[in-house]
Short mmCIF file of C-alpha atoms in Angstrom, two decimals:
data_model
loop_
_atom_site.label_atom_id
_atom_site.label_comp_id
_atom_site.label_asym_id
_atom_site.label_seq_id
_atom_site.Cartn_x
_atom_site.Cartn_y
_atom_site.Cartn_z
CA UNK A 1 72.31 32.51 41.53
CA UNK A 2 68.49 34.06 42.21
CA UNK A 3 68.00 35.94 44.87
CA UNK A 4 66.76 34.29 48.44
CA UNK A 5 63.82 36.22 50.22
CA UNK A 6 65.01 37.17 53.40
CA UNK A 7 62.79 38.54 56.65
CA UNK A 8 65.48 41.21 57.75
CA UNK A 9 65.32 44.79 58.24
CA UNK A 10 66.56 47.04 55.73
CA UNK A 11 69.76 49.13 55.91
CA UNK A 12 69.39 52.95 54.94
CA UNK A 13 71.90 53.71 52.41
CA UNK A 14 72.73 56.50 50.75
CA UNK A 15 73.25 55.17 47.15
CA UNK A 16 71.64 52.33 45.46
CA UNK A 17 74.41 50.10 44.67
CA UNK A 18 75.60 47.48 47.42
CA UNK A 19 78.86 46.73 49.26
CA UNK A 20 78.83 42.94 49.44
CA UNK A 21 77.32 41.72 45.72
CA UNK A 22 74.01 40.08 47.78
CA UNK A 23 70.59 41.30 47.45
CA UNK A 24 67.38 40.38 49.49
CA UNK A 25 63.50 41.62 49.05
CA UNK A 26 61.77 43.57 51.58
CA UNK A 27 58.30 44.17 51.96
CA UNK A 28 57.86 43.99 48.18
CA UNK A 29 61.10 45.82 47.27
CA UNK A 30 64.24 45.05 46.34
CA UNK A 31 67.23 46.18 48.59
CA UNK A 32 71.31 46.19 47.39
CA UNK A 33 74.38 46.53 49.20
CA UNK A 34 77.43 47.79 47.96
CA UNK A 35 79.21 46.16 45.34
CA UNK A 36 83.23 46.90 45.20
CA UNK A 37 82.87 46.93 41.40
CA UNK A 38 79.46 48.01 40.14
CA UNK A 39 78.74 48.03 36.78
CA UNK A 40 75.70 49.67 34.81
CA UNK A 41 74.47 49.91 31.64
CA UNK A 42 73.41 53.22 29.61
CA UNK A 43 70.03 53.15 27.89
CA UNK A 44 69.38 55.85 24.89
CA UNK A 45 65.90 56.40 23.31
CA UNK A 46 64.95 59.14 20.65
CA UNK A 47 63.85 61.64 23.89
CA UNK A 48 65.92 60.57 27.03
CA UNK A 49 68.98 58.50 28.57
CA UNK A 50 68.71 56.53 31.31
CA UNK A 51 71.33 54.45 33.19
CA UNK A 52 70.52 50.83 34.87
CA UNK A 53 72.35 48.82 37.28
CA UNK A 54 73.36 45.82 35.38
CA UNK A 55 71.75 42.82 36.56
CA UNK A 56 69.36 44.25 38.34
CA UNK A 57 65.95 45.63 36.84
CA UNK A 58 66.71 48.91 38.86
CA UNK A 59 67.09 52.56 36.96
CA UNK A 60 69.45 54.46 38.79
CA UNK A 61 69.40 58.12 36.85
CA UNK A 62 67.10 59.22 33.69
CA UNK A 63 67.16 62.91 32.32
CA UNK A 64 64.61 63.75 29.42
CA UNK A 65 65.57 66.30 26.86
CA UNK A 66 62.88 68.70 27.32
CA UNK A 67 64.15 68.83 31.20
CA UNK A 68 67.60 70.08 29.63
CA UNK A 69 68.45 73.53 29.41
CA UNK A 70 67.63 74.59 25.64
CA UNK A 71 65.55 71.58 24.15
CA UNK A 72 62.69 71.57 22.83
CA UNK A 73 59.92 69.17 22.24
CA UNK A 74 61.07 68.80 18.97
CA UNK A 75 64.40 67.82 19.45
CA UNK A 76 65.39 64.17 18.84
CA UNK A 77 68.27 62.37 19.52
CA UNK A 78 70.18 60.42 16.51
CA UNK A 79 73.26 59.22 17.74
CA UNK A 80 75.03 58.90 20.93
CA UNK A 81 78.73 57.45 22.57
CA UNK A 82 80.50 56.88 25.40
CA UNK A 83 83.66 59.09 24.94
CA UNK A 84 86.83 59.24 26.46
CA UNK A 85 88.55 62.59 27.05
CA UNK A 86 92.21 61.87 27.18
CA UNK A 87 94.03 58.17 27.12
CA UNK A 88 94.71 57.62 30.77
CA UNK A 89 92.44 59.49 32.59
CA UNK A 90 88.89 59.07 33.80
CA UNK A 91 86.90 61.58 32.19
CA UNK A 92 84.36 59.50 30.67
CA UNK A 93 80.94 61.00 29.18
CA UNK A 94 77.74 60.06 27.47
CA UNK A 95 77.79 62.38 24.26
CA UNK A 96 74.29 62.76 22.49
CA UNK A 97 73.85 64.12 18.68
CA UNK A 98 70.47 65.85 18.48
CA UNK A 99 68.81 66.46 14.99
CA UNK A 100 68.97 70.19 14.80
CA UNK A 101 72.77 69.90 15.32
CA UNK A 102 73.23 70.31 19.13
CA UNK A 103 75.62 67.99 20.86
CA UNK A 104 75.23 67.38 24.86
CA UNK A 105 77.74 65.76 27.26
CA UNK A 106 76.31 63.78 29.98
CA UNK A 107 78.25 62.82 33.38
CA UNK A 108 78.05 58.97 34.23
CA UNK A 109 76.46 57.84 35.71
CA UNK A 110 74.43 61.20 36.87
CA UNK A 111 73.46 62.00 33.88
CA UNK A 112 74.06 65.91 34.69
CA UNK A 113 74.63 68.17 31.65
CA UNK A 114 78.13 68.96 31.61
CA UNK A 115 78.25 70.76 28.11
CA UNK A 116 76.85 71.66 25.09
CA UNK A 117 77.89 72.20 21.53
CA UNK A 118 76.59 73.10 18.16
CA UNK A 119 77.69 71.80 14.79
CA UNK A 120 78.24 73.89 11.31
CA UNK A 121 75.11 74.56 9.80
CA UNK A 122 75.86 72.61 6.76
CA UNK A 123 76.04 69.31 8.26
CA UNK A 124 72.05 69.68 9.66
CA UNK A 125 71.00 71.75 5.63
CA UNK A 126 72.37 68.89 3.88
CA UNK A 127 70.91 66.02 6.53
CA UNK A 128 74.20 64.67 6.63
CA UNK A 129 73.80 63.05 10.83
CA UNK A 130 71.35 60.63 9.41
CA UNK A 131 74.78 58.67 8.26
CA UNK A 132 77.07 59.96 10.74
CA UNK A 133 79.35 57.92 12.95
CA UNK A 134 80.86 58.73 16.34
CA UNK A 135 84.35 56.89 17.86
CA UNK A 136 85.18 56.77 21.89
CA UNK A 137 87.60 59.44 21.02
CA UNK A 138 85.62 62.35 20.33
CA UNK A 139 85.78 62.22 16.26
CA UNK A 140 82.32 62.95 14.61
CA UNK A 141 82.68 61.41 11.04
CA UNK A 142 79.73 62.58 7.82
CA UNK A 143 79.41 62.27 4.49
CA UNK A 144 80.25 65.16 2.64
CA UNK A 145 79.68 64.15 -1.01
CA UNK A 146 79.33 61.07 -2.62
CA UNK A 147 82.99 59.90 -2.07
CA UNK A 148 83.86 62.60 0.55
CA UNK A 149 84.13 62.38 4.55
CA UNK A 150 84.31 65.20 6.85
CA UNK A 151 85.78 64.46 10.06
CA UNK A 152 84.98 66.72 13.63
CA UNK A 153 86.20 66.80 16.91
CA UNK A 154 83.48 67.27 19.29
CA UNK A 155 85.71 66.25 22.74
CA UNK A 156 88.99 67.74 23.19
CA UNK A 157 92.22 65.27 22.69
CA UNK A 158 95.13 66.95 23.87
CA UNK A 159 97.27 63.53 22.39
CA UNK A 160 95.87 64.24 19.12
CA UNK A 161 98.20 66.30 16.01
CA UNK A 162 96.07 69.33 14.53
CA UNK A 163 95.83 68.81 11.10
CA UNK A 164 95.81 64.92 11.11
CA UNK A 165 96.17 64.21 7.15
CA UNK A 166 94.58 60.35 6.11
CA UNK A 167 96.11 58.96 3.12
CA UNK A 168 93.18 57.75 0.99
CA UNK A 169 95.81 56.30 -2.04
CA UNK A 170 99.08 55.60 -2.54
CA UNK A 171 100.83 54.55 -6.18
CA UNK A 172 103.88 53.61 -4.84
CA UNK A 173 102.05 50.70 -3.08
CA UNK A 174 101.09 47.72 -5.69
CA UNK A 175 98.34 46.12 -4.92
CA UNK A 176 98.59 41.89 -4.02
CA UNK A 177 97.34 39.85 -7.17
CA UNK A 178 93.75 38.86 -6.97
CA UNK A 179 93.71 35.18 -6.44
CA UNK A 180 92.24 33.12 -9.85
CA UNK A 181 90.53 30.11 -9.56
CA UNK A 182 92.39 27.67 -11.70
CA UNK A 183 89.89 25.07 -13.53
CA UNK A 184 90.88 22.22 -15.00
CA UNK A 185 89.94 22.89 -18.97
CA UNK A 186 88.80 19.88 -20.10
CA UNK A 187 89.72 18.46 -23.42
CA UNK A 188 87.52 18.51 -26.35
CA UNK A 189 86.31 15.60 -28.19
CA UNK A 190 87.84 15.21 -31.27
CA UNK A 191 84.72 14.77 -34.43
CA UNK A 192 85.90 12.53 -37.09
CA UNK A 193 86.20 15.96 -38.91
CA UNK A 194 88.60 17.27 -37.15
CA UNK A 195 90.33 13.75 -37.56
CA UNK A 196 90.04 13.86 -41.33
CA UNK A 197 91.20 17.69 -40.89
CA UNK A 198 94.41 16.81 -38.63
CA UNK A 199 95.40 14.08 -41.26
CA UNK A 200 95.51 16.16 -44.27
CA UNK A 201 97.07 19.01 -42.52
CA UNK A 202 100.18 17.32 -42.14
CA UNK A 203 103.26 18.52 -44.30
CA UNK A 204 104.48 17.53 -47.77
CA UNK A 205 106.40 14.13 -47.66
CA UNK A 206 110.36 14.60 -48.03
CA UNK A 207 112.18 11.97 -50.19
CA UNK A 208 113.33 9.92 -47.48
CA UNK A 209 109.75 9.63 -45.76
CA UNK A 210 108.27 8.37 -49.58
CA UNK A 211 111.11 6.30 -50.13
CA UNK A 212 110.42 4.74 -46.53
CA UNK A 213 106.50 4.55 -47.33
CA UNK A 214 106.81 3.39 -50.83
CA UNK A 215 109.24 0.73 -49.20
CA UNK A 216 112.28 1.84 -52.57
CA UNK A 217 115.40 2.45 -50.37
CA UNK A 218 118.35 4.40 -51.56
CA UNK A 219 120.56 2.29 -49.97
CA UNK A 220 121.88 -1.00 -52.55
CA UNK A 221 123.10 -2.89 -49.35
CA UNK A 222 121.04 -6.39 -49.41
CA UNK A 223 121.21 -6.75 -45.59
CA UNK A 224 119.33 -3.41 -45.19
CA UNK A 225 117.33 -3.67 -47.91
CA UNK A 226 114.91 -5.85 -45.30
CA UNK A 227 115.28 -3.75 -42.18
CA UNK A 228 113.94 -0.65 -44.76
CA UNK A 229 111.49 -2.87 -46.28
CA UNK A 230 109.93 -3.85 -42.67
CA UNK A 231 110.09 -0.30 -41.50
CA UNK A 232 108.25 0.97 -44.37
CA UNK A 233 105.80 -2.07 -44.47
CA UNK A 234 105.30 -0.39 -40.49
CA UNK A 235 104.73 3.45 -41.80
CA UNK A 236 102.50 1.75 -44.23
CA UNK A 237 100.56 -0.06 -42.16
CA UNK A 238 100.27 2.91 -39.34
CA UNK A 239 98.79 5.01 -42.15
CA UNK A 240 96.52 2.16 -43.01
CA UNK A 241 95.38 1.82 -39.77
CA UNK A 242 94.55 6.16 -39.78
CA UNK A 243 92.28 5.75 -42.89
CA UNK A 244 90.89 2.54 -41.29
CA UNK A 245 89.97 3.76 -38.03
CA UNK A 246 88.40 7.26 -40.20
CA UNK A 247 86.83 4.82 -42.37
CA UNK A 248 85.22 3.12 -39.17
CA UNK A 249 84.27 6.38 -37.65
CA UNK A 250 82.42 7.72 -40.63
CA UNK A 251 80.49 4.76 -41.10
CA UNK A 252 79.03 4.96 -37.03
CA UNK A 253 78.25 8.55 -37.99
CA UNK A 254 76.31 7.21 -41.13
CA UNK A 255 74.29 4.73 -39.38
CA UNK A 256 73.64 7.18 -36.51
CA UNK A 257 71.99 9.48 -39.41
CA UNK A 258 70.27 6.43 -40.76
CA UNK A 259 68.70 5.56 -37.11
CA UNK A 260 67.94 9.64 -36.90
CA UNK A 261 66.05 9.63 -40.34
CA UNK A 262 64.35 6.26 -39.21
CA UNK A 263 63.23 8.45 -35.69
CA UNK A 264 61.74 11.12 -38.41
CA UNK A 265 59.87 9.06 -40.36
CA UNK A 266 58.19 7.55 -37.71
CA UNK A 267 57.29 10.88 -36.17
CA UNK A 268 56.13 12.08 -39.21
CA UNK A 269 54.10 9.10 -40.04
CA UNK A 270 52.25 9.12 -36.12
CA UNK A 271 51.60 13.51 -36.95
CA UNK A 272 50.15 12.34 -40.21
CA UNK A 273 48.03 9.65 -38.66
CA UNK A 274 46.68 12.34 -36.12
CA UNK A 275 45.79 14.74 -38.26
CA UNK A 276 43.99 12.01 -40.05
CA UNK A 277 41.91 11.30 -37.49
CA UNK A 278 41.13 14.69 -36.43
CA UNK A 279 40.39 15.28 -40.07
CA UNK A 280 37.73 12.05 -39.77
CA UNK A 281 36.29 13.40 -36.43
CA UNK A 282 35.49 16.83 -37.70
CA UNK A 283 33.97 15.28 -41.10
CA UNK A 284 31.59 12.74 -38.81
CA UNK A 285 31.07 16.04 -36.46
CA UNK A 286 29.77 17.95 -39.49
CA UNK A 287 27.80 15.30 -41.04
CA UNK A 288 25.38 14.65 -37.97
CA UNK A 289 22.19 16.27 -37.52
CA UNK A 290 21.28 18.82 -34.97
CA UNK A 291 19.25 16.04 -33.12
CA UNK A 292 22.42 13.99 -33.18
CA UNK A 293 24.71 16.46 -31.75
#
């Protein structure tokens, strides 16, 4: 809801944050009462912290780091974190990494310097806070090689085992299969040479399959005499019908190369016409006088 402009006198408090969540303006300025629950946001820039009452446009607390005991005008802040000391309790902080390797602990939301700290040497050498990371719980975590992490404790956890070990791999765990993408393979079209290839592949011809195809049964019985003679007049004909349908297939493919050898004849006939006519243009070209050009 905005705020209503109001003609009454202010209160005198002694903080800036209200009691009752309203807000009114004063002779040009803004005036809060207490809120039961206040709320306030922490601002960090590369030379000083500042907090803010949230939702209002009001800095409560700043503190610049040349105004802290031991910066310098150099100094420049790279990281920072809210940190928790211990779970349970209410020792919250604003911890600040500086770029020569000092890190400061801020009260909230005073902003007093509570303490200070310095880190190894190697970690500022090496340049290793430009990838650094910082967790609520007071763990500092840099690169120490190209596959190597250093971990630090900058805020003590009493609830924390010394010598905390991280399992990086573990054989006796298998990893889960990596999911595959099944495609449908689609089936290739068969060329009439792969036909004539599949027919003559086929194996030799036992006696009983030639006696069927040649239609000459072993059997003297008259009455099955016709069933054999009508099942091999049906191998027959299926194998008729395979060097038909090849026959048919080879003969598309020939007039497909006929209407291809047609399509080249004409192209070469229409490039031979061009370059007949360029020939003609650059004789006529060469003829003419210079007048005529």
């Amino acid at each position: 809801m905005p705020p209503i402009p109001t003609s009454e006198e202010p209160n005198e408090l002694n903080s800036p944050v209200s009691n009752t969540g309203s807000k009114r303006v004063t002779a040009g300025r803004w005036e809060y009462n207490q809120q039961p629950n206040p709320h306030f946001l922490v601002v960090v820039s590369t030379k000083s912290v500042a907090t803010f009452l949230s939702g209002y446009n009001t800095r409560l607390f700043q503190n610049d780091l040349q105004s802290t005991q031991g910066c310098t005008e150099q100094d420049v802040i790279v990281g920072s974190k809210i940190m928790k000391a211990d779970e349970g309790s209410n020792g919250t902080c604003l911890c600040v990494v500086l770029q020569g390797g000092n890190v400061i602990f801020y009260s909230l939301p005073h902003l007093n310097p509570i303490a200070k700290i310095t880190l190894p040497a190697d970690v500022v050498a090496n340049r290793r806070l430009d990838d650094m990371s910082l967790s609520a719980d007071g763990r500092m975590v840099v690169w120490s090689a190209p596959f190597e992490l250093d971990q630090y404790l900058v805020l003590l956890q009493t609830n924390l085992p010394h010598g905390e070990a991280v399992v990086l791999h573990n054989p006796s765990i298998r990893m889960p299969p990596h999911p595959v993408q099944e495609t449908a393979a689609q089936k290739p079209k068969k060329s009439w040479l792969d036909t004539v290839q599949s027919a003559f592949q086929k194996g030799p011809l036992t006696v009983t399959e030639f006696d069927k195809i040649t239609a000459q049964s072993s059997s003297s019985a008259g009455g099955s005499g016709g069933s054999n003679t009508a099942k091999a007049q049906e191998e027959s004909s299926g194998v008729g019908g395979v060097f038909k349908e090849l026959g048919m297939k080879m003969n598309e493919r020939g007039e497909r190369l006929s209407e291809l050898e047609t399509k080249f004849e004409d192209m070469n006939q229409a490039s031979g016409d061009f370059l007949k006519a360029v020939r003609d243009y650059n004789e006529r070209q060469a003829r003419k006088k210079w007048w005529e050009l």
